[in-house]
Amino acid sequence: MFNRNDFFKSSSDIFAKIYANRNENFVKARYNAAFDEFENIYGEADSLSVFSVAGRSEICGNHTDHNYGKVLAASIDLDIIAIVKKTDDSVIRVKSAGFPEDIVSTENLAPEFNDTGRSSALIRGVCDGFSKNGHKIGGFTAYTTSDILGGSGLSSSAAFEDMIGTILNYLYNDGNIDYIEISKISQYAENVHFGKPCGLMDQVACAAGGFVTIDFENPKAPIAQKIDFDLSAKGYSLCIVNTGGSHANLTDDYAAVPAEMKAIANDFGKPVLRGLSEEDIIAKAAVLRKKHGDRAVLRALHFIRENERVERMLKALSENNTTEFLSIVKESGNSSATLLQNYYTPKAPAEQGISLACAIASSILGNEGAFRVHGGGFAGTMQAFVPHKDMEIFRNTMETVFGKGAVTELSVRPLGACMIYQG
């Protein structure tokens, strides 16, 4: 039978990397609970493999990837873990904590209308992407559990897609597929099978590990560059504030952002905004606003300026200039609020949790720290860089407003999608 003691002994080094600031006993208890659930559902096994995929936090580059822009993101220590047994058949069975079991045949990979918006569509889509790209696929059973907050902008769906790809990579492809390829296949699964027109940033940031800049000028071969930067050593905590909003039923809000940006680009004979300048947009603004509306023009300006901010932020981090880094975070937040306009959905103007959280953060932090919308926006979470000395009052104030547990402190982990143990 599978020996858990051997697993924990052999995994101690990788645990120290991906859970550096987590309680060791808590981490061990979480994995033991996952092993228990796997055995309860699928029975005991002689051999098991174990995987982890990080959540991600976008640092700069809000809604730029889908127009071939630039982003700065980080893999975080909240993750999805999977206990996996390879099988000899062509069926994938995945039981995720809190959800019904998904059963997908690898012999039928065409998109299924009834699966749109379900996790089974993501599994089928990743398998389809693997097959279309000449990679091997096969059956397995898996139990997964995640502490990535759903609807939080920490990319729980991207982590799940990356997890399926990472499992197939190591079980059937000897781990030879790089994280960029897995990320592109995950995006394909979400776009074509799941029915959500996402970009590629979430998948890459979950899979890469550490701080990473990603340039999507060539979306078929995005360029990723990892950066050495210890935020905690600079005296700051990276925090996510869950304002209680949900990302459910916001697909059309998300879809409108790339659609409006691309509509502006099309007037210049381009498929996306990458390559256009602010001068180009302003020179033609009278025509563009009449044809597409003011919001589309504002979103195009956001894209161009946000790309420039990513470059400036990369320079600031490379030079260990924390003051400049935080200043650019604030700029990004202001641009998202006023130009991109994704702090709340216009369908529910009474619900403005992100805006409220930012207003409160401004009162607490003053000229210190920084804050902005986190992730796709329209509902969900706010991101803040909080000086350690202000952490207690920040947490207490935010949780008074948004509820106990609303504030989550994150650590940046050096490994994104990884196999912890191969049985």
CSV table of C-alpha atoms in Angstrom, one decimal:
chain,number,residue,atom,x,y,z
A,1,MET,CA,0.0,0.0,0.0
A,2,PHE,CA,1.0,3.6,-0.5
A,3,ASN,CA,3.3,4.7,2.3
A,4,ARG,CA,2.4,8.2,3.5
A,5,ASN,CA,5.5,8.5,5.8
A,6,ASP,CA,7.7,7.9,2.8
A,7,PHE,CA,5.8,10.6,0.9
A,8,PHE,CA,6.2,13.2,3.6
A,9,LYS,CA,9.9,12.4,4.1
A,10,SER,CA,10.7,12.6,0.4
A,11,SER,CA,8.6,15.8,-0.1
A,12,SER,CA,10.1,17.8,2.8
A,13,ASP,CA,12.4,19.9,0.6
A,14,ILE,CA,9.7,20.9,-1.9
A,15,PHE,CA,7.2,21.6,0.9
A,16,ALA,CA,9.8,24.0,2.3
A,17,LYS,CA,9.8,25.9,-1.0
A,18,ILE,CA,6.1,26.1,-1.8
A,19,TYR,CA,4.8,26.5,1.7
A,20,ALA,CA,7.6,28.5,3.3
A,21,ASN,CA,5.3,30.6,5.5
A,22,ARG,CA,2.7,28.0,6.2
A,23,ASN,CA,2.4,26.0,9.4
A,24,GLU,CA,4.0,22.6,8.8
A,25,ASN,CA,1.5,20.6,10.8
A,26,PHE,CA,-1.4,22.3,9.0
A,27,VAL,CA,0.1,21.5,5.6
A,28,LYS,CA,0.6,17.8,6.6
A,29,ALA,CA,-2.9,17.6,7.9
A,30,ARG,CA,-4.3,19.0,4.7
A,31,TYR,CA,-2.4,16.3,2.6
A,32,ASN,CA,-3.4,13.5,5.0
A,33,ALA,CA,-7.1,14.6,4.6
A,34,ALA,CA,-6.7,14.5,0.9
A,35,PHE,CA,-5.2,11.0,1.0
A,36,ASP,CA,-8.1,9.9,3.2
A,37,GLU,CA,-10.7,11.3,0.8
A,38,PHE,CA,-9.0,9.6,-2.2
A,39,GLU,CA,-9.1,6.2,-0.4
A,40,ASN,CA,-12.7,6.7,0.7
A,41,ILE,CA,-13.7,7.4,-2.9
A,42,TYR,CA,-11.4,5.2,-5.0
A,43,GLY,CA,-10.0,2.7,-2.5
A,44,GLU,CA,-6.4,2.1,-1.4
A,45,ALA,CA,-3.7,2.1,-4.0
A,46,ASP,CA,-0.2,0.6,-4.2
A,47,SER,CA,1.1,3.7,-6.0
A,48,LEU,CA,0.0,7.3,-6.0
A,49,SER,CA,1.3,10.5,-7.5
A,50,VAL,CA,0.8,14.0,-5.9
A,51,PHE,CA,0.7,17.4,-7.6
A,52,SER,CA,0.4,21.0,-6.7
A,53,VAL,CA,-0.5,24.0,-8.8
A,54,ALA,CA,-0.3,27.6,-7.5
A,55,GLY,CA,-2.9,30.3,-7.6
A,56,ARG,CA,-1.7,33.6,-9.0
A,57,SER,CA,-1.9,37.2,-8.2
A,58,GLU,CA,-1.7,39.8,-11.0
A,59,ILE,CA,0.6,42.6,-10.0
A,60,CYS,CA,0.3,44.8,-13.1
A,61,GLY,CA,-1.1,44.5,-16.6
A,62,ASN,CA,-4.8,44.5,-15.9
A,63,HIS,CA,-6.7,43.2,-18.9
A,64,THR,CA,-3.8,43.4,-21.3
A,65,ASP,CA,-3.0,39.8,-22.2
A,66,HIS,CA,-5.9,39.3,-24.6
A,67,ASN,CA,-4.6,42.1,-26.8
A,68,TYR,CA,-1.1,40.7,-26.8
A,69,GLY,CA,0.1,43.0,-24.0
A,70,LYS,CA,2.4,42.7,-21.1
A,71,VAL,CA,1.7,41.6,-17.5
A,72,LEU,CA,3.6,41.1,-14.2
A,73,ALA,CA,2.2,38.4,-12.0
A,74,ALA,CA,3.2,36.0,-9.2
A,75,SER,CA,2.6,32.4,-8.2
A,76,ILE,CA,1.2,32.3,-4.6
A,77,ASP,CA,1.2,29.8,-1.8
A,78,LEU,CA,-2.6,29.1,-2.0
A,79,ASP,CA,-2.9,26.1,-4.3
A,80,ILE,CA,-4.8,23.2,-5.7
A,81,ILE,CA,-3.4,19.8,-4.8
A,82,ALA,CA,-4.3,16.4,-6.4
A,83,ILE,CA,-3.8,12.8,-5.3
A,84,VAL,CA,-3.7,10.8,-8.5
A,85,LYS,CA,-3.7,7.1,-9.6
A,86,LYS,CA,-2.9,6.3,-13.2
A,87,THR,CA,-5.3,3.8,-14.8
A,88,ASP,CA,-5.1,1.5,-17.8
A,89,ASP,CA,-8.4,2.6,-19.3
A,90,SER,CA,-9.4,5.7,-21.3
A,91,VAL,CA,-11.5,7.3,-18.5
A,92,ILE,CA,-10.6,10.3,-16.3
A,93,ARG,CA,-12.4,10.5,-13.0
A,94,VAL,CA,-11.9,13.6,-10.9
A,95,LYS,CA,-13.6,14.3,-7.6
A,96,SER,CA,-13.0,17.8,-6.4
A,97,ALA,CA,-13.8,18.7,-2.8
A,98,GLY,CA,-17.3,20.1,-2.6
A,99,PHE,CA,-18.3,19.1,-6.1
A,100,PRO,CA,-19.7,16.1,-7.9
A,101,GLU,CA,-17.3,13.7,-9.6
A,102,ASP,CA,-16.5,14.5,-13.2
A,103,ILE,CA,-16.1,11.6,-15.6
A,104,VAL,CA,-14.6,12.2,-19.0
A,105,SER,CA,-13.7,9.7,-21.7
A,106,THR,CA,-10.5,10.4,-23.6
A,107,GLU,CA,-12.0,8.7,-26.6
A,108,ASN,CA,-14.7,11.5,-27.1
A,109,LEU,CA,-13.0,14.9,-27.0
A,110,ALA,CA,-15.4,17.0,-29.1
A,111,PRO,CA,-16.8,20.0,-27.2
A,112,GLU,CA,-20.2,19.1,-25.7
A,113,PHE,CA,-22.8,21.8,-25.4
A,114,ASN,CA,-24.2,20.4,-22.2
A,115,ASP,CA,-20.8,20.7,-20.5
A,116,THR,CA,-20.3,24.4,-21.2
A,117,GLY,CA,-19.3,26.2,-18.0
A,118,ARG,CA,-18.6,22.9,-16.1
A,119,SER,CA,-15.3,21.5,-14.9
A,120,SER,CA,-15.8,18.4,-17.0
A,121,ALA,CA,-15.5,20.7,-20.0
A,122,LEU,CA,-12.1,21.9,-18.8
A,123,ILE,CA,-10.9,18.3,-18.4
A,124,ARG,CA,-12.2,17.4,-21.9
A,125,GLY,CA,-10.7,20.6,-23.3
A,126,VAL,CA,-7.2,20.0,-21.9
A,127,CYS,CA,-7.3,16.4,-23.2
A,128,ASP,CA,-8.4,17.7,-26.6
A,129,GLY,CA,-5.6,20.3,-26.6
A,130,PHE,CA,-3.0,17.7,-25.7
A,131,SER,CA,-4.2,15.4,-28.5
A,132,LYS,CA,-4.3,18.2,-31.1
A,133,ASN,CA,-0.8,19.1,-30.2
A,134,GLY,CA,0.6,15.6,-30.6
A,135,HIS,CA,0.8,14.8,-26.9
A,136,LYS,CA,-0.2,11.5,-25.2
A,137,ILE,CA,-3.3,11.3,-23.0
A,138,GLY,CA,-4.8,8.5,-20.9
A,139,GLY,CA,-6.9,7.6,-17.9
A,140,PHE,CA,-6.5,8.4,-14.2
A,141,THR,CA,-8.5,8.9,-11.0
A,142,ALA,CA,-7.9,12.0,-8.9
A,143,TYR,CA,-9.1,13.7,-5.8
A,144,THR,CA,-8.4,17.4,-5.7
A,145,THR,CA,-8.8,20.0,-3.0
A,146,SER,CA,-8.1,23.7,-3.2
A,147,ASP,CA,-7.6,26.7,-0.9
A,148,ILE,CA,-7.7,29.1,-3.7
A,149,LEU,CA,-10.7,31.3,-3.1
A,150,GLY,CA,-13.3,30.8,-5.9
A,151,GLY,CA,-14.3,34.0,-7.6
A,152,SER,CA,-11.4,35.8,-5.9
A,153,GLY,CA,-9.3,36.7,-9.0
A,154,LEU,CA,-6.7,34.2,-7.8
A,155,SER,CA,-7.4,32.0,-10.8
A,156,SER,CA,-8.9,28.8,-9.3
A,157,SER,CA,-10.1,27.8,-12.8
A,158,ALA,CA,-6.7,28.4,-14.4
A,159,ALA,CA,-5.0,26.4,-11.7
A,160,PHE,CA,-7.5,23.5,-12.3
A,161,GLU,CA,-6.8,23.5,-16.0
A,162,ASP,CA,-3.0,23.6,-15.4
A,163,MET,CA,-3.5,20.8,-12.9
A,164,ILE,CA,-5.1,18.5,-15.5
A,165,GLY,CA,-2.3,19.4,-18.0
A,166,THR,CA,0.4,18.8,-15.4
A,167,ILE,CA,-1.0,15.4,-14.5
A,168,LEU,CA,-1.1,14.3,-18.1
A,169,ASN,CA,2.3,15.7,-18.6
A,170,TYR,CA,3.9,13.6,-16.0
A,171,LEU,CA,1.8,10.4,-16.2
A,172,TYR,CA,1.9,10.1,-20.0
A,173,ASN,CA,4.6,12.5,-21.4
A,174,ASP,CA,7.5,12.0,-19.0
A,175,GLY,CA,7.3,15.7,-17.9
A,176,ASN,CA,8.6,16.9,-21.2
A,177,ILE,CA,6.0,19.6,-21.9
A,178,ASP,CA,6.9,23.0,-20.7
A,179,TYR,CA,4.6,25.2,-18.7
A,180,ILE,CA,4.0,27.6,-21.5
A,181,GLU,CA,2.6,24.8,-23.7
A,182,ILE,CA,0.5,23.5,-20.9
A,183,SER,CA,-0.8,27.1,-20.3
A,184,LYS,CA,-1.8,27.5,-23.9
A,185,ILE,CA,-3.6,24.2,-23.9
A,186,SER,CA,-5.4,25.3,-20.7
A,187,GLN,CA,-6.5,28.5,-22.4
A,188,TYR,CA,-7.8,26.5,-25.3
A,189,ALA,CA,-9.9,24.4,-23.0
A,190,GLU,CA,-11.4,27.4,-21.3
A,191,ASN,CA,-12.1,29.3,-24.6
A,192,VAL,CA,-13.4,26.4,-26.7
A,193,HIS,CA,-14.9,23.9,-24.3
A,194,PHE,CA,-15.8,25.9,-21.2
A,195,GLY,CA,-17.0,28.9,-23.2
A,196,LYS,CA,-15.1,31.7,-21.5
A,197,PRO,CA,-13.0,34.1,-23.7
A,198,CYS,CA,-10.1,34.4,-21.3
A,199,GLY,CA,-6.5,35.5,-22.1
A,200,LEU,CA,-3.4,33.5,-21.3
A,201,MET,CA,-2.0,35.4,-18.3
A,202,ASP,CA,-3.8,33.4,-15.5
A,203,GLN,CA,-2.6,30.0,-16.8
A,204,VAL,CA,1.0,31.1,-17.3
A,205,ALA,CA,1.2,32.9,-13.9
A,206,CYS,CA,-0.2,29.8,-12.1
A,207,ALA,CA,2.3,27.5,-13.8
A,208,ALA,CA,5.5,29.6,-13.8
A,209,GLY,CA,6.4,30.2,-10.2
A,210,GLY,CA,7.8,33.3,-8.5
A,211,PHE,CA,7.4,36.8,-9.9
A,212,VAL,CA,7.1,36.7,-13.6
A,213,THR,CA,6.7,39.2,-16.5
A,214,ILE,CA,4.9,37.8,-19.5
A,215,ASP,CA,5.0,39.4,-23.0
A,216,PHE,CA,2.2,38.2,-25.2
A,217,GLU,CA,3.3,40.1,-28.4
A,218,ASN,CA,3.6,36.7,-30.0
A,219,PRO,CA,0.8,34.8,-28.3
A,220,LYS,CA,1.9,31.5,-29.8
A,221,ALA,CA,5.3,31.9,-28.0
A,222,PRO,CA,4.9,34.3,-25.1
A,223,ILE,CA,8.1,35.4,-23.4
A,224,ALA,CA,8.3,34.9,-19.7
A,225,GLN,CA,11.0,36.4,-17.5
A,226,LYS,CA,11.2,35.6,-13.8
A,227,ILE,CA,12.3,38.2,-11.3
A,228,ASP,CA,14.1,37.9,-7.9
A,229,PHE,CA,12.2,40.1,-5.5
A,230,ASP,CA,11.4,39.5,-1.8
A,231,LEU,CA,8.4,41.6,-0.9
A,232,SER,CA,8.4,40.6,2.7
A,233,ALA,CA,12.1,41.6,3.1
A,234,LYS,CA,11.1,45.1,1.9
A,235,GLY,CA,8.7,45.4,4.8
A,236,TYR,CA,5.4,44.7,3.0
A,237,SER,CA,2.7,42.1,3.0
A,238,LEU,CA,0.7,41.2,-0.2
A,239,CYS,CA,-2.9,41.0,0.8
A,240,ILE,CA,-6.1,40.1,-0.9
A,241,VAL,CA,-9.4,41.5,0.5
A,242,ASN,CA,-12.5,39.5,-0.4
A,243,THR,CA,-15.3,42.0,-0.6
A,244,GLY,CA,-17.9,39.4,-0.9
A,245,GLY,CA,-18.7,39.8,-4.6
A,246,SER,CA,-18.9,36.8,-6.9
A,247,HIS,CA,-17.5,36.4,-10.4
A,248,ALA,CA,-20.6,34.4,-11.3
A,249,ASN,CA,-22.8,35.8,-14.2
A,250,LEU,CA,-20.1,38.3,-15.2
A,251,THR,CA,-18.9,36.5,-18.4
A,252,ASP,CA,-20.4,39.2,-20.6
A,253,ASP,CA,-18.6,42.0,-18.6
A,254,TYR,CA,-15.3,40.2,-19.1
A,255,ALA,CA,-16.0,39.5,-22.7
A,256,ALA,CA,-16.8,43.2,-23.4
A,257,VAL,CA,-13.3,44.3,-22.4
A,258,PRO,CA,-11.3,42.5,-25.2
A,259,ALA,CA,-14.2,43.0,-27.6
A,260,GLU,CA,-14.2,46.8,-27.2
A,261,MET,CA,-10.4,47.0,-27.3
A,262,LYS,CA,-10.3,44.9,-30.5
A,263,ALA,CA,-13.0,47.0,-32.1
A,264,ILE,CA,-10.8,50.0,-31.7
A,265,ALA,CA,-7.8,48.1,-33.1
A,266,ASN,CA,-9.9,47.0,-36.1
A,267,ASP,CA,-10.4,50.6,-37.1
A,268,PHE,CA,-6.6,50.8,-37.6
A,269,GLY,CA,-6.6,47.5,-39.6
A,270,LYS,CA,-5.2,45.5,-36.7
A,271,PRO,CA,-6.6,42.5,-34.8
A,272,VAL,CA,-5.4,43.8,-31.4
A,273,LEU,CA,-4.2,47.0,-29.8
A,274,ARG,CA,-0.6,45.9,-29.5
A,275,GLY,CA,1.6,48.2,-31.7
A,276,LEU,CA,-0.7,51.2,-31.5
A,277,SER,CA,0.3,54.3,-29.6
A,278,GLU,CA,-1.6,56.8,-27.4
A,279,GLU,CA,-1.1,59.4,-30.1
A,280,ASP,CA,-2.7,57.1,-32.7
A,281,ILE,CA,-5.8,56.7,-30.5
A,282,ILE,CA,-6.2,60.4,-29.6
A,283,ALA,CA,-5.7,61.5,-33.2
A,284,LYS,CA,-8.7,59.4,-34.3
A,285,ALA,CA,-10.7,59.7,-31.0
A,286,ALA,CA,-13.5,61.8,-32.5
A,287,VAL,CA,-14.3,59.1,-35.0
A,288,LEU,CA,-13.7,56.2,-32.6
A,289,ARG,CA,-16.0,57.5,-29.8
A,290,LYS,CA,-18.8,58.1,-32.3
A,291,LYS,CA,-18.5,54.6,-33.7
A,292,HIS,CA,-17.6,52.6,-30.6
A,293,GLY,CA,-18.5,54.8,-27.6
A,294,ASP,CA,-16.3,56.6,-25.1
A,295,ARG,CA,-15.7,53.5,-22.9
A,296,ALA,CA,-14.0,51.6,-25.8
A,297,VAL,CA,-11.7,54.5,-26.4
A,298,LEU,CA,-10.9,54.8,-22.6
A,299,ARG,CA,-10.2,51.1,-22.5
A,300,ALA,CA,-7.8,51.4,-25.4
A,301,LEU,CA,-5.9,54.1,-23.6
A,302,HIS,CA,-5.7,52.0,-20.5
A,303,PHE,CA,-4.2,49.1,-22.5
A,304,ILE,CA,-1.4,51.3,-23.9
A,305,ARG,CA,-0.5,53.0,-20.6
A,306,GLU,CA,-0.7,49.7,-18.7
A,307,ASN,CA,1.8,48.1,-21.0
A,308,GLU,CA,4.2,51.0,-20.3
A,309,ARG,CA,3.6,50.6,-16.6
A,310,VAL,CA,4.7,46.9,-16.7
A,311,GLU,CA,8.0,47.9,-18.3
A,312,ARG,CA,8.5,50.6,-15.6
A,313,MET,CA,7.6,48.2,-12.9
A,314,LEU,CA,10.0,45.6,-14.1
A,315,LYS,CA,12.8,48.2,-14.0
A,316,ALA,CA,11.8,49.3,-10.5
A,317,LEU,CA,11.8,45.7,-9.2
A,318,SER,CA,15.2,45.0,-10.9
A,319,GLU,CA,16.6,48.0,-9.2
A,320,ASN,CA,15.0,47.2,-5.8
A,321,ASN,CA,13.1,50.5,-5.9
A,322,THR,CA,10.2,49.7,-3.7
A,323,THR,CA,8.9,53.3,-3.6
A,324,GLU,CA,8.6,53.4,-7.4
A,325,PHE,CA,7.1,49.9,-7.5
A,326,LEU,CA,4.3,51.0,-5.2
A,327,SER,CA,3.7,54.2,-7.0
A,328,ILE,CA,3.2,52.3,-10.2
A,329,VAL,CA,0.7,49.9,-8.5
A,330,LYS,CA,-1.4,52.9,-7.5
A,331,GLU,CA,-1.2,54.2,-11.1
A,332,SER,CA,-2.5,50.9,-12.4
A,333,GLY,CA,-5.3,50.9,-9.9
A,334,ASN,CA,-6.4,54.4,-10.9
A,335,SER,CA,-6.3,53.5,-14.6
A,336,SER,CA,-8.4,50.3,-14.0
A,337,ALA,CA,-11.0,52.4,-12.1
A,338,THR,CA,-11.3,55.3,-14.4
A,339,LEU,CA,-10.3,54.0,-17.9
A,340,LEU,CA,-10.8,50.3,-17.9
A,341,GLN,CA,-13.8,50.6,-15.6
A,342,ASN,CA,-13.8,47.2,-14.0
A,343,TYR,CA,-14.2,48.0,-10.3
A,344,TYR,CA,-17.9,47.1,-10.5
A,345,THR,CA,-20.4,45.8,-13.0
A,346,PRO,CA,-22.8,48.4,-14.5
A,347,LYS,CA,-25.5,45.8,-14.2
A,348,ALA,CA,-25.4,46.2,-10.4
A,349,PRO,CA,-24.2,49.7,-9.5
A,350,ALA,CA,-25.3,49.4,-5.9
A,351,GLU,CA,-22.6,46.7,-5.4
A,352,GLN,CA,-19.2,48.4,-5.3
A,353,GLY,CA,-17.2,46.3,-2.8
A,354,ILE,CA,-13.9,46.8,-4.6
A,355,SER,CA,-14.3,50.6,-4.7
A,356,LEU,CA,-15.2,50.6,-1.1
A,357,ALA,CA,-12.2,48.5,-0.1
A,358,CYS,CA,-9.9,50.8,-2.0
A,359,ALA,CA,-11.4,53.9,-0.3
A,360,ILE,CA,-10.9,52.3,3.1
A,361,ALA,CA,-7.3,51.2,2.2
A,362,SER,CA,-6.5,54.8,1.2
A,363,SER,CA,-7.7,56.0,4.6
A,364,ILE,CA,-5.5,53.4,6.5
A,365,LEU,CA,-2.4,53.5,4.4
A,366,GLY,CA,-2.2,57.2,3.3
A,367,ASN,CA,0.9,57.7,1.3
A,368,GLU,CA,2.4,54.3,2.4
A,369,GLY,CA,1.6,51.0,0.7
A,370,ALA,CA,-0.6,50.6,-2.4
A,371,PHE,CA,-3.9,49.1,-3.6
A,372,ARG,CA,-5.8,48.2,-6.7
A,373,VAL,CA,-8.4,45.9,-8.2
A,374,HIS,CA,-7.3,42.3,-8.2
A,375,GLY,CA,-7.8,40.1,-11.2
A,376,GLY,CA,-10.6,40.5,-13.7
A,377,GLY,CA,-12.6,42.8,-11.5
A,378,PHE,CA,-16.3,43.8,-11.7
A,379,ALA,CA,-16.7,42.0,-8.3
A,380,GLY,CA,-14.6,40.0,-5.9
A,381,THR,CA,-11.3,41.2,-4.5
A,382,MET,CA,-8.9,44.1,-3.9
A,383,GLN,CA,-5.2,43.8,-3.7
A,384,ALA,CA,-3.1,45.7,-1.3
A,385,PHE,CA,0.6,46.1,-0.4
A,386,VAL,CA,0.5,46.8,3.3
A,387,PRO,CA,3.5,47.8,5.5
A,388,HIS,CA,4.0,45.2,8.2
A,389,LYS,CA,3.5,47.9,10.9
A,390,ASP,CA,0.0,48.6,9.5
A,391,MET,CA,-1.0,45.0,9.1
A,392,GLU,CA,-3.1,44.7,12.3
A,393,ILE,CA,-5.2,47.8,11.8
A,394,PHE,CA,-5.6,47.0,8.1
A,395,ARG,CA,-6.9,43.5,8.8
A,396,ASN,CA,-9.1,44.6,11.7
A,397,THR,CA,-10.7,47.5,9.7
A,398,MET,CA,-11.2,45.5,6.6
A,399,GLU,CA,-12.7,42.5,8.4
A,400,THR,CA,-15.0,44.8,10.3
A,401,VAL,CA,-16.5,46.0,7.0
A,402,PHE,CA,-16.3,42.8,4.9
A,403,GLY,CA,-16.4,40.0,7.5
A,404,LYS,CA,-14.0,37.9,9.5
A,405,GLY,CA,-11.5,36.1,7.2
A,406,ALA,CA,-11.9,38.7,4.4
A,407,VAL,CA,-8.2,39.5,4.4
A,408,THR,CA,-5.7,36.9,3.2
A,409,GLU,CA,-1.9,37.4,3.4
A,410,LEU,CA,-0.1,35.7,0.6
A,411,SER,CA,3.4,34.5,0.0
A,412,VAL,CA,5.0,34.3,-3.4
A,413,ARG,CA,6.2,30.7,-4.1
A,414,PRO,CA,9.1,29.8,-6.4
A,415,LEU,CA,7.3,26.8,-8.0
A,416,GLY,CA,4.1,27.1,-9.9
A,417,ALA,CA,2.8,23.8,-11.4
A,418,CYS,CA,4.8,20.9,-10.0
A,419,MET,CA,4.8,17.2,-9.3
A,420,ILE,CA,5.5,16.7,-5.6
A,421,TYR,CA,5.7,12.9,-5.7
A,422,GLN,CA,5.6,10.3,-8.4
A,423,GLY,CA,4.4,6.8,-7.3
